[in-house]
């Protein structure tokens, strides 16, 4: 028998939205390379991701991303043990480009190919970044996602709740626009809010009166618009003080709702499973006020809050490589017969999500 001298190595490919990404990760959790080609500038004029433009950009860039990832890892195709590719959910053209690329690489090299759920990539990342081990709870909050996921094993997930309309990142971006702040709105709102008075405007806390962990953010955005319109009608415009106070009031409402629903999600999961950790992922996880609130919730439950670094929170290939390895080692079958799944809920038993998000249908 030949002893395994090298840890397993996996190439991960991600192209389900507007990032063309490839990475090589080892079974020991070492990220050997992590290449992300964004599509900044291609979609700006349209106010959202245009699927056809995204698909063409992925098709043009995927082989470059893969080559750069392999070179960065000093790794030949034949050195790989596995190729993992996002095979859904996401924009179908981009997902197809990734799946075709992975299959071609697999056919040329004989390396097995495994289709990975994009959301599994996000929620398994705390294993890679913070050494968390299931069962743990993840709050996924970005421009396109908002879900509470109980991670029970690398292949078993329970969705405890999610947004019924907008994702929180969308609410930040839209509120920023209403307040005349730049894009992306999240960091701009956070900056403006730092000098604001969060109690000046009484904004709604949507769905707090309803049981369970579902969320809604579109009403909050409307409330920001109304408050702004009232000020404009009364005084002809917004003073800097108004922008700061409205930004702070909005941010407080989002953090309040997410913290309270996280409490509920922990109680819900805790009634059925032990919980080893609480993680927050996605672009909105960068928000300092939200992090502080979630850290307090975690500490009240004797848990640490894990927040992967931003480059692992936003779409990337390393999360797909890692999720692929974790699922493969958990018994998932790799082969050549995978097909793209534009809709692919992590938890088949949960009710379908109603929200779509600015980045397309997510689950
Ligand atoms: O995960 P992400 O990079 O992309 C996807 O949506 O998939 O998330 C981007 C979102 C944007 O809506 C952005 O405004 C928001 O994350 N964001 C923030 C902050 N930084 C980024 N929201 C609130 N506070 C922040 N500091
Ligand atoms: Zn994503």
PDB file of C-alpha atoms in Angstrom, residues 10-15 19-25 32-37 57-80 82-86 94 96-106 108-109 111 113 316-318 320-321:
ATOM      1  CA  UNK A  10      -9.501  20.108  -4.401  1.00  0.00           C
ATOM      2  CA  UNK A  11     -10.043  22.694  -7.113  1.00  0.00           C
ATOM      3  CA  UNK A  12     -13.192  24.741  -6.421  1.00  0.00           C
ATOM      4  CA  UNK A  13     -15.008  26.650  -9.178  1.00  0.00           C
ATOM      5  CA  UNK A  14     -17.668  29.331  -8.551  1.00  0.00           C
ATOM      6  CA  UNK A  15     -19.613  31.240 -11.218  1.00  0.00           C
ATOM      7  CA  UNK A  19     -17.817  36.565  -9.423  1.00  0.00           C
ATOM      8  CA  UNK A  20     -15.707  34.209 -11.560  1.00  0.00           C
ATOM      9  CA  UNK A  21     -13.657  32.324  -8.995  1.00  0.00           C
ATOM     10  CA  UNK A  22     -11.352  29.330  -8.640  1.00  0.00           C
ATOM     11  CA  UNK A  23      -9.269  28.094  -5.710  1.00  0.00           C
ATOM     12  CA  UNK A  24      -7.270  25.124  -4.489  1.00  0.00           C
ATOM     13  CA  UNK A  25      -7.840  23.980  -0.899  1.00  0.00           C
ATOM     14  CA  UNK A  32      -3.289  27.142  -1.500  1.00  0.00           C
ATOM     15  CA  UNK A  33      -4.794  29.729  -3.868  1.00  0.00           C
ATOM     16  CA  UNK A  34      -7.992  31.775  -4.098  1.00  0.00           C
ATOM     17  CA  UNK A  35      -8.582  33.708  -7.329  1.00  0.00           C
ATOM     18  CA  UNK A  36     -11.638  35.945  -7.759  1.00  0.00           C
ATOM     19  CA  UNK A  37     -12.356  37.939 -10.925  1.00  0.00           C
ATOM     20  CA  UNK A  57     -18.016  37.094 -18.747  1.00  0.00           C
ATOM     21  CA  UNK A  58     -17.838  33.776 -16.858  1.00  0.00           C
ATOM     22  CA  UNK A  59     -17.363  31.831 -20.089  1.00  0.00           C
ATOM     23  CA  UNK A  60     -14.507  34.142 -21.103  1.00  0.00           C
ATOM     24  CA  UNK A  61     -12.753  34.147 -17.737  1.00  0.00           C
ATOM     25  CA  UNK A  62     -13.241  30.722 -16.175  1.00  0.00           C
ATOM     26  CA  UNK A  63     -10.242  29.070 -17.806  1.00  0.00           C
ATOM     27  CA  UNK A  64      -8.042  32.030 -16.793  1.00  0.00           C
ATOM     28  CA  UNK A  65      -9.281  31.790 -13.208  1.00  0.00           C
ATOM     29  CA  UNK A  66      -8.636  28.020 -13.125  1.00  0.00           C
ATOM     30  CA  UNK A  67      -5.143  28.413 -14.596  1.00  0.00           C
ATOM     31  CA  UNK A  68      -4.289  31.163 -12.087  1.00  0.00           C
ATOM     32  CA  UNK A  69      -5.591  29.052  -9.197  1.00  0.00           C
ATOM     33  CA  UNK A  70      -3.558  26.003 -10.239  1.00  0.00           C
ATOM     34  CA  UNK A  71      -0.430  28.101 -10.803  1.00  0.00           C
ATOM     35  CA  UNK A  72      -0.903  29.876  -7.480  1.00  0.00           C
ATOM     36  CA  UNK A  73      -1.129  26.508  -5.741  1.00  0.00           C
ATOM     37  CA  UNK A  74       1.865  25.132  -7.725  1.00  0.00           C
ATOM     38  CA  UNK A  75      -0.399  22.280  -8.645  1.00  0.00           C
ATOM     39  CA  UNK A  76      -0.999  20.406 -11.925  1.00  0.00           C
ATOM     40  CA  UNK A  77      -4.470  19.226 -12.895  1.00  0.00           C
ATOM     41  CA  UNK A  78      -3.278  15.641 -12.361  1.00  0.00           C
ATOM     42  CA  UNK A  79      -2.262  16.472  -8.754  1.00  0.00           C
ATOM     43  CA  UNK A  80      -5.888  17.099  -7.822  1.00  0.00           C
ATOM     44  CA  UNK A  82     -11.325  16.354  -6.625  1.00  0.00           C
ATOM     45  CA  UNK A  83     -12.891  19.146  -8.690  1.00  0.00           C
ATOM     46  CA  UNK A  84     -15.833  20.844  -6.939  1.00  0.00           C
ATOM     47  CA  UNK A  85     -18.097  23.216  -8.834  1.00  0.00           C
ATOM     48  CA  UNK A  86     -21.124  25.310  -7.889  1.00  0.00           C
ATOM     49  CA  UNK A  94     -23.139  31.275 -15.103  1.00  0.00           C
ATOM     50  CA  UNK A  96     -23.746  26.190 -16.753  1.00  0.00           C
ATOM     51  CA  UNK A  97     -20.401  27.789 -17.659  1.00  0.00           C
ATOM     52  CA  UNK A  98     -18.899  26.516 -14.397  1.00  0.00           C
ATOM     53  CA  UNK A  99     -20.357  23.018 -14.707  1.00  0.00           C
ATOM     54  CA  UNK A 100     -19.188  22.630 -18.325  1.00  0.00           C
ATOM     55  CA  UNK A 101     -15.693  23.820 -17.392  1.00  0.00           C
ATOM     56  CA  UNK A 102     -15.512  21.392 -14.461  1.00  0.00           C
ATOM     57  CA  UNK A 103     -16.737  18.482 -16.557  1.00  0.00           C
ATOM     58  CA  UNK A 104     -14.226  19.218 -19.310  1.00  0.00           C
ATOM     59  CA  UNK A 105     -11.386  19.378 -16.775  1.00  0.00           C
ATOM     60  CA  UNK A 106     -12.608  16.151 -15.193  1.00  0.00           C
ATOM     61  CA  UNK A 108      -9.387  15.497 -19.568  1.00  0.00           C
ATOM     62  CA  UNK A 109      -7.721  14.515 -16.295  1.00  0.00           C
ATOM     63  CA  UNK A 111     -10.236  13.678 -11.618  1.00  0.00           C
ATOM     64  CA  UNK A 113     -16.144  16.119 -10.276  1.00  0.00           C
ATOM     65  CA  UNK A 316     -15.225  32.718  -3.819  1.00  0.00           C
ATOM     66  CA  UNK A 317     -13.850  29.381  -5.016  1.00  0.00           C
ATOM     67  CA  UNK A 318     -12.255  28.334  -1.712  1.00  0.00           C
ATOM     68  CA  UNK A 320     -16.738  25.602  -2.912  1.00  0.00           C
ATOM     69  CA  UNK A 321     -13.488  23.581  -2.794  1.00  0.00           C
TER      70      UNK A 321
END
